[in-house]
Amino acid sequence: MTNTYQNTRGERQEISIQFPPEDEEFSILEELELLTVNIRGYASQIQSTGKIVNKDQAIEKLQAMVVLNIPQIASFYFGSNGNYEQIKSYIRTLDYLRLLMLEYLQFQSD
């Protein structure tokens, strides 16, 4: 994930110019950063301990973090017509990691 994100640097710079925040609280990139921090945090806990403290709360949060339900990200993802493929790949990978962790936690016995 880290390498994939680092590879999007050029696209992120261009996105920050082409898609400035309008009336939203956060820009596209800020929304993506928030998701990244949350999802990586859960992934780090699972990787180091094999579980997550407050599993039920984590499941609820992961279920609510549907990447393409965030209007700025969805608008960007579906409206950029073949551009920014590296960042789009990162978005898909981030959501896939979210789904994998969700499945892992849902099937993990207490």
PDB file of N, CA and C in Angstrom:
ATOM      1  N   MET A   1       0.815  -1.190   0.000  1.00  0.00           N
ATOM      2  CA  MET A   1       0.000   0.000   0.000  1.00  0.00           C
ATOM      3  C   MET A   1       0.867   1.267   0.000  1.00  0.00           C
ATOM      4  N   THR A   2       1.909   1.244   0.785  1.00  0.00           N
ATOM      5  CA  THR A   2       2.759   2.436   0.879  1.00  0.00           C
ATOM      6  C   THR A   2       3.397   2.752  -0.462  1.00  0.00           C
ATOM      7  N   ASN A   3       3.935   1.736  -1.129  1.00  0.00           N
ATOM      8  CA  ASN A   3       4.552   1.959  -2.442  1.00  0.00           C
ATOM      9  C   ASN A   3       3.531   2.444  -3.458  1.00  0.00           C
ATOM     10  N   THR A   4       2.361   1.830  -3.442  1.00  0.00           N
ATOM     11  CA  THR A   4       1.309   2.232  -4.376  1.00  0.00           C
ATOM     12  C   THR A   4       0.948   3.695  -4.154  1.00  0.00           C
ATOM     13  N   TYR A   5       0.826   4.081  -2.895  1.00  0.00           N
ATOM     14  CA  TYR A   5       0.484   5.468  -2.581  1.00  0.00           C
ATOM     15  C   TYR A   5       1.599   6.412  -3.017  1.00  0.00           C
ATOM     16  N   GLN A   6       2.846   6.043  -2.759  1.00  0.00           N
ATOM     17  CA  GLN A   6       3.972   6.890  -3.151  1.00  0.00           C
ATOM     18  C   GLN A   6       4.035   7.069  -4.662  1.00  0.00           C
ATOM     19  N   ASN A   7       3.628   6.042  -5.397  1.00  0.00           N
ATOM     20  CA  ASN A   7       3.638   6.120  -6.856  1.00  0.00           C
ATOM     21  C   ASN A   7       2.589   7.081  -7.409  1.00  0.00           C
ATOM     22  N   THR A   8       1.656   7.508  -6.569  1.00  0.00           N
ATOM     23  CA  THR A   8       0.609   8.422  -7.025  1.00  0.00           C
ATOM     24  C   THR A   8       0.966   9.881  -6.797  1.00  0.00           C
ATOM     25  N   ARG A   9       2.181  10.151  -6.378  1.00  0.00           N
ATOM     26  CA  ARG A   9       2.566  11.521  -6.004  1.00  0.00           C
ATOM     27  C   ARG A   9       2.290  12.535  -7.113  1.00  0.00           C
ATOM     28  N   GLY A  10       2.707  12.238  -8.314  1.00  0.00           N
ATOM     29  CA  GLY A  10       2.482  13.156  -9.428  1.00  0.00           C
ATOM     30  C   GLY A  10       1.008  13.399  -9.680  1.00  0.00           C
ATOM     31  N   GLU A  11       0.232  12.325  -9.645  1.00  0.00           N
ATOM     32  CA  GLU A  11      -1.206  12.468  -9.848  1.00  0.00           C
ATOM     33  C   GLU A  11      -1.840  13.261  -8.702  1.00  0.00           C
ATOM     34  N   ARG A  12      -1.391  13.029  -7.484  1.00  0.00           N
ATOM     35  CA  ARG A  12      -1.943  13.755  -6.339  1.00  0.00           C
ATOM     36  C   ARG A  12      -1.687  15.253  -6.471  1.00  0.00           C
ATOM     37  N   GLN A  13      -0.501  15.613  -6.935  1.00  0.00           N
ATOM     38  CA  GLN A  13      -0.197  17.035  -7.127  1.00  0.00           C
ATOM     39  C   GLN A  13      -1.135  17.644  -8.165  1.00  0.00           C
ATOM     40  N   GLU A  14      -1.345  16.936  -9.240  1.00  0.00           N
ATOM     41  CA  GLU A  14      -2.236  17.425 -10.297  1.00  0.00           C
ATOM     42  C   GLU A  14      -3.681  17.495  -9.805  1.00  0.00           C
ATOM     43  N   ILE A  15      -4.106  16.485  -9.042  1.00  0.00           N
ATOM     44  CA  ILE A  15      -5.475  16.459  -8.510  1.00  0.00           C
ATOM     45  C   ILE A  15      -5.711  17.630  -7.568  1.00  0.00           C
ATOM     46  N   SER A  16      -4.705  17.955  -6.756  1.00  0.00           N
ATOM     47  CA  SER A  16      -4.880  19.069  -5.817  1.00  0.00           C
ATOM     48  C   SER A  16      -5.115  20.383  -6.554  1.00  0.00           C
ATOM     49  N   ILE A  17      -4.566  20.493  -7.754  1.00  0.00           N
ATOM     50  CA  ILE A  17      -4.761  21.700  -8.563  1.00  0.00           C
ATOM     51  C   ILE A  17      -6.077  21.630  -9.340  1.00  0.00           C
ATOM     52  N   GLN A  18      -6.339  20.484  -9.950  1.00  0.00           N
ATOM     53  CA  GLN A  18      -7.517  20.327 -10.814  1.00  0.00           C
ATOM     54  C   GLN A  18      -8.831  20.186 -10.041  1.00  0.00           C
ATOM     55  N   PHE A  19      -8.768  19.693  -8.819  1.00  0.00           N
ATOM     56  CA  PHE A  19      -9.979  19.431  -8.038  1.00  0.00           C
ATOM     57  C   PHE A  19      -9.892  20.099  -6.662  1.00  0.00           C
ATOM     58  N   PRO A  20      -9.879  21.425  -6.634  1.00  0.00           N
ATOM     59  CA  PRO A  20      -9.814  22.102  -5.337  1.00  0.00           C
ATOM     60  C   PRO A  20     -11.120  21.878  -4.576  1.00  0.00           C
ATOM     61  N   PRO A  21     -11.076  21.950  -3.248  1.00  0.00           N
ATOM     62  CA  PRO A  21     -12.320  21.773  -2.485  1.00  0.00           C
ATOM     63  C   PRO A  21     -13.291  22.903  -2.825  1.00  0.00           C
ATOM     64  N   GLU A  22     -14.546  22.526  -2.954  1.00  0.00           N
ATOM     65  CA  GLU A  22     -15.555  23.541  -3.264  1.00  0.00           C
ATOM     66  C   GLU A  22     -16.311  23.853  -1.976  1.00  0.00           C
ATOM     67  N   ASP A  23     -17.489  23.319  -1.836  1.00  0.00           N
ATOM     68  CA  ASP A  23     -18.282  23.570  -0.634  1.00  0.00           C
ATOM     69  C   ASP A  23     -18.130  22.438   0.382  1.00  0.00           C
ATOM     70  N   GLU A  24     -17.303  21.459   0.067  1.00  0.00           N
ATOM     71  CA  GLU A  24     -17.125  20.321   0.950  1.00  0.00           C
ATOM     72  C   GLU A  24     -16.218  20.686   2.119  1.00  0.00           C
ATOM     73  N   GLU A  25     -16.358  19.900   3.172  1.00  0.00           N
ATOM     74  CA  GLU A  25     -15.511  20.106   4.338  1.00  0.00           C
ATOM     75  C   GLU A  25     -14.066  19.718   4.028  1.00  0.00           C
ATOM     76  N   PHE A  26     -13.898  18.632   3.243  1.00  0.00           N
ATOM     77  CA  PHE A  26     -12.567  18.139   2.907  1.00  0.00           C
ATOM     78  C   PHE A  26     -12.436  17.982   1.396  1.00  0.00           C
ATOM     79  N   SER A  27     -11.221  18.122   0.907  1.00  0.00           N
ATOM     80  CA  SER A  27     -10.952  17.895  -0.517  1.00  0.00           C
ATOM     81  C   SER A  27     -10.934  16.388  -0.788  1.00  0.00           C
ATOM     82  N   ILE A  28     -10.845  16.044  -2.045  1.00  0.00           N
ATOM     83  CA  ILE A  28     -10.746  14.628  -2.430  1.00  0.00           C
ATOM     84  C   ILE A  28      -9.547  13.987  -1.746  1.00  0.00           C
ATOM     85  N   LEU A  29      -8.413  14.637  -1.818  1.00  0.00           N
ATOM     86  CA  LEU A  29      -7.191  14.069  -1.244  1.00  0.00           C
ATOM     87  C   LEU A  29      -7.261  13.984   0.274  1.00  0.00           C
ATOM     88  N   GLU A  30      -7.891  14.949   0.905  1.00  0.00           N
ATOM     89  CA  GLU A  30      -8.048  14.885   2.367  1.00  0.00           C
ATOM     90  C   GLU A  30      -8.964  13.738   2.765  1.00  0.00           C
ATOM     91  N   GLU A  31     -10.039  13.535   2.025  1.00  0.00           N
ATOM     92  CA  GLU A  31     -10.930  12.401   2.291  1.00  0.00           C
ATOM     93  C   GLU A  31     -10.172  11.088   2.131  1.00  0.00           C
ATOM     94  N   LEU A  32      -9.357  11.013   1.097  1.00  0.00           N
ATOM     95  CA  LEU A  32      -8.569   9.811   0.845  1.00  0.00           C
ATOM     96  C   LEU A  32      -7.552   9.585   1.963  1.00  0.00           C
ATOM     97  N   GLU A  33      -6.952  10.650   2.453  1.00  0.00           N
ATOM     98  CA  GLU A  33      -5.998  10.546   3.571  1.00  0.00           C
ATOM     99  C   GLU A  33      -6.692  10.036   4.832  1.00  0.00           C
ATOM    100  N   LEU A  34      -7.883  10.541   5.117  1.00  0.00           N
ATOM    101  CA  LEU A  34      -8.625  10.086   6.297  1.00  0.00           C
ATOM    102  C   LEU A  34      -8.929   8.592   6.207  1.00  0.00           C
ATOM    103  N   LEU A  35      -9.390   8.159   5.051  1.00  0.00           N
ATOM    104  CA  LEU A  35      -9.661   6.731   4.853  1.00  0.00           C
ATOM    105  C   LEU A  35      -8.392   5.906   5.018  1.00  0.00           C
ATOM    106  N   THR A  36      -7.317   6.383   4.431  1.00  0.00           N
ATOM    107  CA  THR A  36      -6.047   5.674   4.483  1.00  0.00           C
ATOM    108  C   THR A  36      -5.593   5.488   5.926  1.00  0.00           C
ATOM    109  N   VAL A  37      -5.646   6.544   6.700  1.00  0.00           N
ATOM    110  CA  VAL A  37      -5.211   6.470   8.096  1.00  0.00           C
ATOM    111  C   VAL A  37      -6.065   5.470   8.870  1.00  0.00           C
ATOM    112  N   ASN A  38      -7.374   5.542   8.702  1.00  0.00           N
ATOM    113  CA  ASN A  38      -8.264   4.631   9.429  1.00  0.00           C
ATOM    114  C   ASN A  38      -8.061   3.173   9.017  1.00  0.00           C
ATOM    115  N   ILE A  39      -8.018   2.933   7.732  1.00  0.00           N
ATOM    116  CA  ILE A  39      -7.891   1.558   7.242  1.00  0.00           C
ATOM    117  C   ILE A  39      -6.515   0.994   7.577  1.00  0.00           C
ATOM    118  N   ARG A  40      -5.479   1.786   7.407  1.00  0.00           N
ATOM    119  CA  ARG A  40      -4.131   1.316   7.766  1.00  0.00           C
ATOM    120  C   ARG A  40      -4.009   1.049   9.262  1.00  0.00           C
ATOM    121  N   GLY A  41      -4.684   1.848  10.067  1.00  0.00           N
ATOM    122  CA  GLY A  41      -4.656   1.637  11.511  1.00  0.00           C
ATOM    123  C   GLY A  41      -5.225   0.285  11.883  1.00  0.00           C
ATOM    124  N   TYR A  42      -6.372  -0.044  11.304  1.00  0.00           N
ATOM    125  CA  TYR A  42      -6.959  -1.365  11.566  1.00  0.00           C
ATOM    126  C   TYR A  42      -6.054  -2.471  11.026  1.00  0.00           C
ATOM    127  N   ALA A  43      -5.517  -2.276   9.838  1.00  0.00           N
ATOM    128  CA  ALA A  43      -4.650  -3.296   9.238  1.00  0.00           C
ATOM    129  C   ALA A  43      -3.411  -3.521  10.101  1.00  0.00           C
ATOM    130  N   SER A  44      -2.867  -2.465  10.641  1.00  0.00           N
ATOM    131  CA  SER A  44      -1.688  -2.577  11.487  1.00  0.00           C
ATOM    132  C   SER A  44      -1.996  -3.370  12.761  1.00  0.00           C
ATOM    133  N   GLN A  45      -3.155  -3.111  13.361  1.00  0.00           N
ATOM    134  CA  GLN A  45      -3.555  -3.867  14.550  1.00  0.00           C
ATOM    135  C   GLN A  45      -3.699  -5.352  14.236  1.00  0.00           C
ATOM    136  N   ILE A  46      -4.356  -5.646  13.136  1.00  0.00           N
ATOM    137  CA  ILE A  46      -4.546  -7.051  12.750  1.00  0.00           C
ATOM    138  C   ILE A  46      -3.207  -7.702  12.461  1.00  0.00           C
ATOM    139  N   GLN A  47      -2.347  -6.999  11.764  1.00  0.00           N
ATOM    140  CA  GLN A  47      -1.039  -7.558  11.412  1.00  0.00           C
ATOM    141  C   GLN A  47      -0.204  -7.839  12.661  1.00  0.00           C
ATOM    142  N   SER A  48      -0.228  -6.950  13.630  1.00  0.00           N
ATOM    143  CA  SER A  48       0.644  -7.123  14.787  1.00  0.00           C
ATOM    144  C   SER A  48       0.060  -8.043  15.857  1.00  0.00           C
ATOM    145  N   THR A  49      -1.272  -8.066  15.996  1.00  0.00           N
ATOM    146  CA  THR A  49      -1.866  -8.868  17.072  1.00  0.00           C
ATOM    147  C   THR A  49      -2.805  -9.962  16.599  1.00  0.00           C
ATOM    148  N   GLY A  50      -3.195  -9.904  15.337  1.00  0.00           N
ATOM    149  CA  GLY A  50      -4.147 -10.888  14.813  1.00  0.00           C
ATOM    150  C   GLY A  50      -5.584 -10.567  15.176  1.00  0.00           C
ATOM    151  N   LYS A  51      -5.813  -9.445  15.828  1.00  0.00           N
ATOM    152  CA  LYS A  51      -7.177  -9.056  16.202  1.00  0.00           C
ATOM    153  C   LYS A  51      -7.243  -7.538  16.348  1.00  0.00           C
ATOM    154  N   ILE A  52      -8.460  -7.077  16.622  1.00  0.00           N
ATOM    155  CA  ILE A  52      -8.684  -5.656  16.855  1.00  0.00           C
ATOM    156  C   ILE A  52      -9.451  -5.511  18.160  1.00  0.00           C
ATOM    157  N   VAL A  53      -8.991  -4.586  18.981  1.00  0.00           N
ATOM    158  CA  VAL A  53      -9.720  -4.261  20.192  1.00  0.00           C
ATOM    159  C   VAL A  53     -11.036  -3.606  19.765  1.00  0.00           C
ATOM    160  N   ASN A  54     -12.122  -3.899  20.465  1.00  0.00           N
ATOM    161  CA  ASN A  54     -13.447  -3.371  20.105  1.00  0.00           C
ATOM    162  C   ASN A  54     -13.851  -3.811  18.704  1.00  0.00           C
ATOM    163  N   LYS A  55     -13.820  -5.112  18.509  1.00  0.00           N
ATOM    164  CA  LYS A  55     -14.081  -5.689  17.190  1.00  0.00           C
ATOM    165  C   LYS A  55     -15.420  -5.243  16.609  1.00  0.00           C
ATOM    166  N   ASP A  56     -16.478  -5.256  17.417  1.00  0.00           N
ATOM    167  CA  ASP A  56     -17.798  -4.882  16.902  1.00  0.00           C
ATOM    168  C   ASP A  56     -17.831  -3.431  16.419  1.00  0.00           C
ATOM    169  N   GLN A  57     -17.178  -2.565  17.155  1.00  0.00           N
ATOM    170  CA  GLN A  57     -17.102  -1.160  16.747  1.00  0.00           C
ATOM    171  C   GLN A  57     -16.293  -1.022  15.453  1.00  0.00           C
ATOM    172  N   ALA A  58     -15.207  -1.769  15.339  1.00  0.00           N
ATOM    173  CA  ALA A  58     -14.388  -1.735  14.124  1.00  0.00           C
ATOM    174  C   ALA A  58     -15.183  -2.229  12.920  1.00  0.00           C
ATOM    175  N   ILE A  59     -15.966  -3.280  13.117  1.00  0.00           N
ATOM    176  CA  ILE A  59     -16.796  -3.802  12.020  1.00  0.00           C
ATOM    177  C   ILE A  59     -17.779  -2.733  11.560  1.00  0.00           C
ATOM    178  N   GLU A  60     -18.425  -2.073  12.508  1.00  0.00           N
ATOM    179  CA  GLU A  60     -19.370  -1.004  12.145  1.00  0.00           C
ATOM    180  C   GLU A  60     -18.682   0.108  11.364  1.00  0.00           C
ATOM    181  N   LYS A  61     -17.524   0.515  11.834  1.00  0.00           N
ATOM    182  CA  LYS A  61     -16.797   1.590  11.150  1.00  0.00           C
ATOM    183  C   LYS A  61     -16.356   1.162   9.758  1.00  0.00           C
ATOM    184  N   LEU A  62     -15.834  -0.061   9.630  1.00  0.00           N
ATOM    185  CA  LEU A  62     -15.396  -0.546   8.313  1.00  0.00           C
ATOM    186  C   LEU A  62     -16.575  -0.675   7.352  1.00  0.00           C
ATOM    187  N   GLN A  63     -17.725  -1.070   7.863  1.00  0.00           N
ATOM    188  CA  GLN A  63     -18.907  -1.155   7.005  1.00  0.00           C
ATOM    189  C   GLN A  63     -19.325   0.234   6.521  1.00  0.00           C
ATOM    190  N   ALA A  64     -19.134   1.228   7.356  1.00  0.00           N
ATOM    191  CA  ALA A  64     -19.539   2.591   7.004  1.00  0.00           C
ATOM    192  C   ALA A  64     -18.532   3.299   6.097  1.00  0.00           C
ATOM    193  N   MET A  65     -17.320   2.795   6.003  1.00  0.00           N
ATOM    194  CA  MET A  65     -16.255   3.460   5.239  1.00  0.00           C
ATOM    195  C   MET A  65     -16.250   3.104   3.757  1.00  0.00           C
ATOM    196  N   VAL A  66     -17.382   2.926   3.152  1.00  0.00           N
ATOM    197  CA  VAL A  66     -17.426   2.581   1.739  1.00  0.00           C
ATOM    198  C   VAL A  66     -16.830   3.736   0.943  1.00  0.00           C
ATOM    199  N   VAL A  67     -15.715   3.474   0.325  1.00  0.00           N
ATOM    200  CA  VAL A  67     -14.930   4.525  -0.324  1.00  0.00           C
ATOM    201  C   VAL A  67     -15.750   5.306  -1.347  1.00  0.00           C
ATOM    202  N   LEU A  68     -16.482   4.602  -2.179  1.00  0.00           N
ATOM    203  CA  LEU A  68     -17.212   5.294  -3.243  1.00  0.00           C
ATOM    204  C   LEU A  68     -18.548   5.865  -2.775  1.00  0.00           C
ATOM    205  N   ASN A  69     -18.838   5.775  -1.480  1.00  0.00           N
ATOM    206  CA  ASN A  69     -20.000   6.474  -0.925  1.00  0.00           C
ATOM    207  C   ASN A  69     -19.647   7.898  -0.509  1.00  0.00           C
ATOM    208  N   ILE A  70     -18.381   8.238  -0.570  1.00  0.00           N
ATOM    209  CA  ILE A  70     -17.951   9.599  -0.248  1.00  0.00           C
ATOM    210  C   ILE A  70     -18.108  10.424  -1.532  1.00  0.00           C
ATOM    211  N   PRO A  71     -18.998  11.410  -1.504  1.00  0.00           N
ATOM    212  CA  PRO A  71     -19.343  12.124  -2.743  1.00  0.00           C
ATOM    213  C   PRO A  71     -18.147  12.670  -3.528  1.00  0.00           C
ATOM    214  N   GLN A  72     -17.169  13.282  -2.851  1.00  0.00           N
ATOM    215  CA  GLN A  72     -16.035  13.850  -3.570  1.00  0.00           C
ATOM    216  C   GLN A  72     -15.230  12.763  -4.278  1.00  0.00           C
ATOM    217  N   ILE A  73     -15.031  11.640  -3.607  1.00  0.00           N
ATOM    218  CA  ILE A  73     -14.251  10.550  -4.205  1.00  0.00           C
ATOM    219  C   ILE A  73     -15.021   9.913  -5.351  1.00  0.00           C
ATOM    220  N   ALA A  74     -16.310   9.667  -5.157  1.00  0.00           N
ATOM    221  CA  ALA A  74     -17.129   9.059  -6.222  1.00  0.00           C
ATOM    222  C   ALA A  74     -17.186   9.951  -7.451  1.00  0.00           C
ATOM    223  N   SER A  75     -17.378  11.238  -7.229  1.00  0.00           N
ATOM    224  CA  SER A  75     -17.440  12.176  -8.345  1.00  0.00           C
ATOM    225  C   SER A  75     -16.126  12.192  -9.117  1.00  0.00           C
ATOM    226  N   PHE A  76     -15.029  12.232  -8.382  1.00  0.00           N
ATOM    227  CA  PHE A  76     -13.720  12.193  -9.013  1.00  0.00           C
ATOM    228  C   PHE A  76     -13.514  10.871  -9.754  1.00  0.00           C
ATOM    229  N   TYR A  77     -13.785   9.760  -9.088  1.00  0.00           N
ATOM    230  CA  TYR A  77     -13.506   8.432  -9.627  1.00  0.00           C
ATOM    231  C   TYR A  77     -14.269   8.188 -10.929  1.00  0.00           C
ATOM    232  N   PHE A  78     -15.546   8.525 -10.939  1.00  0.00           N
ATOM    233  CA  PHE A  78     -16.368   8.253 -12.115  1.00  0.00           C
ATOM    234  C   PHE A  78     -16.357   9.394 -13.132  1.00  0.00           C
ATOM    235  N   GLY A  79     -15.864  10.555 -12.743  1.00  0.00           N
ATOM    236  CA  GLY A  79     -15.919  11.697 -13.637  1.00  0.00           C
ATOM    237  C   GLY A  79     -14.607  12.101 -14.269  1.00  0.00           C
ATOM    238  N   SER A  80     -13.546  11.361 -14.015  1.00  0.00           N
ATOM    239  CA  SER A  80     -12.255  11.792 -14.558  1.00  0.00           C
ATOM    240  C   SER A  80     -11.875  11.056 -15.842  1.00  0.00           C
ATOM    241  N   ASN A  81     -12.783  10.322 -16.423  1.00  0.00           N
ATOM    242  CA  ASN A  81     -12.682   9.774 -17.783  1.00  0.00           C
ATOM    243  C   ASN A  81     -11.312   9.256 -18.215  1.00  0.00           C
ATOM    244  N   GLY A  82     -10.874   8.195 -17.605  1.00  0.00           N
ATOM    245  CA  GLY A  82      -9.638   7.557 -18.038  1.00  0.00           C
ATOM    246  C   GLY A  82      -8.362   8.212 -17.544  1.00  0.00           C
ATOM    247  N   ASN A  83      -8.469   9.254 -16.770  1.00  0.00           N
ATOM    248  CA  ASN A  83      -7.291   9.903 -16.212  1.00  0.00           C
ATOM    249  C   ASN A  83      -7.055   9.417 -14.786  1.00  0.00           C
ATOM    250  N   TYR A  84      -5.870   9.661 -14.297  1.00  0.00           N
ATOM    251  CA  TYR A  84      -5.510   9.375 -12.897  1.00  0.00           C
ATOM    252  C   TYR A  84      -5.664   7.890 -12.540  1.00  0.00           C
ATOM    253  N   GLU A  85      -5.193   7.039 -13.408  1.00  0.00           N
ATOM    254  CA  GLU A  85      -5.373   5.599 -13.189  1.00  0.00           C
ATOM    255  C   GLU A  85      -4.613   5.077 -11.976  1.00  0.00           C
ATOM    256  N   GLN A  86      -3.479   5.684 -11.624  1.00  0.00           N
ATOM    257  CA  GLN A  86      -2.742   5.218 -10.444  1.00  0.00           C
ATOM    258  C   GLN A  86      -3.517   5.505  -9.167  1.00  0.00           C
ATOM    259  N   ILE A  87      -4.082   6.668  -9.051  1.00  0.00           N
ATOM    260  CA  ILE A  87      -4.837   6.997  -7.843  1.00  0.00           C
ATOM    261  C   ILE A  87      -6.140   6.197  -7.800  1.00  0.00           C
ATOM    262  N   LYS A  88      -6.725   5.949  -8.948  1.00  0.00           N
ATOM    263  CA  LYS A  88      -7.930   5.113  -8.987  1.00  0.00           C
ATOM    264  C   LYS A  88      -7.597   3.688  -8.558  1.00  0.00           C
ATOM    265  N   SER A  89      -6.461   3.200  -8.973  1.00  0.00           N
ATOM    266  CA  SER A  89      -6.019   1.873  -8.540  1.00  0.00           C
ATOM    267  C   SER A  89      -5.805   1.852  -7.035  1.00  0.00           C
ATOM    268  N   TYR A  90      -5.233   2.918  -6.499  1.00  0.00           N
ATOM    269  CA  TYR A  90      -5.029   3.020  -5.055  1.00  0.00           C
ATOM    270  C   TYR A  90      -6.377   3.025  -4.326  1.00  0.00           C
ATOM    271  N   ILE A  91      -7.352   3.728  -4.853  1.00  0.00           N
ATOM    272  CA  ILE A  91      -8.689   3.772  -4.253  1.00  0.00           C
ATOM    273  C   ILE A  91      -9.292   2.370  -4.223  1.00  0.00           C
ATOM    274  N   ARG A  92      -9.175   1.639  -5.334  1.00  0.00           N
ATOM    275  CA  ARG A  92      -9.708   0.268  -5.381  1.00  0.00           C
ATOM    276  C   ARG A  92      -8.985  -0.635  -4.393  1.00  0.00           C
ATOM    277  N   THR A  93      -7.665  -0.499  -4.299  1.00  0.00           N
ATOM    278  CA  THR A  93      -6.873  -1.317  -3.377  1.00  0.00           C
ATOM    279  C   THR A  93      -7.239  -1.006  -1.935  1.00  0.00           C
ATOM    280  N   LEU A  94      -7.418   0.254  -1.628  1.00  0.00           N
ATOM    281  CA  LEU A  94      -7.797   0.664  -0.280  1.00  0.00           C
ATOM    282  C   LEU A  94      -9.154   0.070   0.099  1.00  0.00           C
ATOM    283  N   ASP A  95     -10.105   0.133  -0.816  1.00  0.00           N
ATOM    284  CA  ASP A  95     -11.425  -0.426  -0.523  1.00  0.00           C
ATOM    285  C   ASP A  95     -11.362  -1.944  -0.416  1.00  0.00           C
ATOM    286  N   TYR A  96     -10.532  -2.575  -1.221  1.00  0.00           N
ATOM    287  CA  TYR A  96     -10.369  -4.030  -1.148  1.00  0.00           C
ATOM    288  C   TYR A  96      -9.786  -4.436   0.201  1.00  0.00           C
ATOM    289  N   LEU A  97      -8.804  -3.692   0.681  1.00  0.00           N
ATOM    290  CA  LEU A  97      -8.234  -3.967   2.001  1.00  0.00           C
ATOM    291  C   LEU A  97      -9.298  -3.813   3.080  1.00  0.00           C
ATOM    292  N   ARG A  98     -10.125  -2.802   2.954  1.00  0.00           N
ATOM    293  CA  ARG A  98     -11.229  -2.594   3.900  1.00  0.00           C
ATOM    294  C   ARG A  98     -12.156  -3.812   3.914  1.00  0.00           C
ATOM    295  N   LEU A  99     -12.500  -4.292   2.735  1.00  0.00           N
ATOM    296  CA  LEU A  99     -13.393  -5.450   2.639  1.00  0.00           C
ATOM    297  C   LEU A  99     -12.746  -6.720   3.188  1.00  0.00           C
ATOM    298  N   LEU A 100     -11.455  -6.910   2.931  1.00  0.00           N
ATOM    299  CA  LEU A 100     -10.750  -8.077   3.479  1.00  0.00           C
ATOM    300  C   LEU A 100     -10.739  -8.060   5.003  1.00  0.00           C
ATOM    301  N   MET A 101     -10.465  -6.909   5.577  1.00  0.00           N
ATOM    302  CA  MET A 101     -10.450  -6.807   7.040  1.00  0.00           C
ATOM    303  C   MET A 101     -11.846  -7.026   7.611  1.00  0.00           C
ATOM    304  N   LEU A 102     -12.835  -6.490   6.950  1.00  0.00           N
ATOM    305  CA  LEU A 102     -14.213  -6.671   7.389  1.00  0.00           C
ATOM    306  C   LEU A 102     -14.577  -8.151   7.400  1.00  0.00           C
ATOM    307  N   GLU A 103     -14.231  -8.836   6.328  1.00  0.00           N
ATOM    308  CA  GLU A 103     -14.512 -10.271   6.258  1.00  0.00           C
ATOM    309  C   GLU A 103     -13.733 -11.024   7.346  1.00  0.00           C
ATOM    310  N   TYR A 104     -12.487 -10.695   7.532  1.00  0.00           N
ATOM    311  CA  TYR A 104     -11.655 -11.340   8.545  1.00  0.00           C
ATOM    312  C   TYR A 104     -12.276 -11.174   9.940  1.00  0.00           C
ATOM    313  N   LEU A 105     -12.684  -9.957  10.245  1.00  0.00           N
ATOM    314  CA  LEU A 105     -13.248  -9.684  11.576  1.00  0.00           C
ATOM    315  C   LEU A 105     -14.611 -10.335  11.771  1.00  0.00           C
ATOM    316  N   GLN A 106     -15.417 -10.383  10.716  1.00  0.00           N
ATOM    317  CA  GLN A 106     -16.734 -10.975  10.827  1.00  0.00           C
ATOM    318  C   GLN A 106     -16.679 -12.482  11.041  1.00  0.00           C
ATOM    319  N   PHE A 107     -15.663 -13.122  10.522  1.00  0.00           N
ATOM    320  CA  PHE A 107     -15.553 -14.570  10.656  1.00  0.00           C
ATOM    321  C   PHE A 107     -14.613 -15.003  11.780  1.00  0.00           C
ATOM    322  N   GLN A 108     -14.032 -14.025  12.451  1.00  0.00           N
ATOM    323  CA  GLN A 108     -13.127 -14.322  13.566  1.00  0.00           C
ATOM    324  C   GLN A 108     -13.962 -14.631  14.795  1.00  0.00           C
ATOM    325  N   SER A 109     -13.609 -15.716  15.468  1.00  0.00           N
ATOM    326  CA  SER A 109     -14.334 -16.050  16.696  1.00  0.00           C
ATOM    327  C   SER A 109     -13.800 -15.228  17.847  1.00  0.00           C
ATOM    328  N   ASP A 110     -14.676 -14.903  18.772  1.00  0.00           N
ATOM    329  CA  ASP A 110     -14.268 -14.096  19.936  1.00  0.00           C
ATOM    330  C   ASP A 110     -13.485 -14.884  20.948  1.00  0.00           C
TER     331      ASP A 110
END
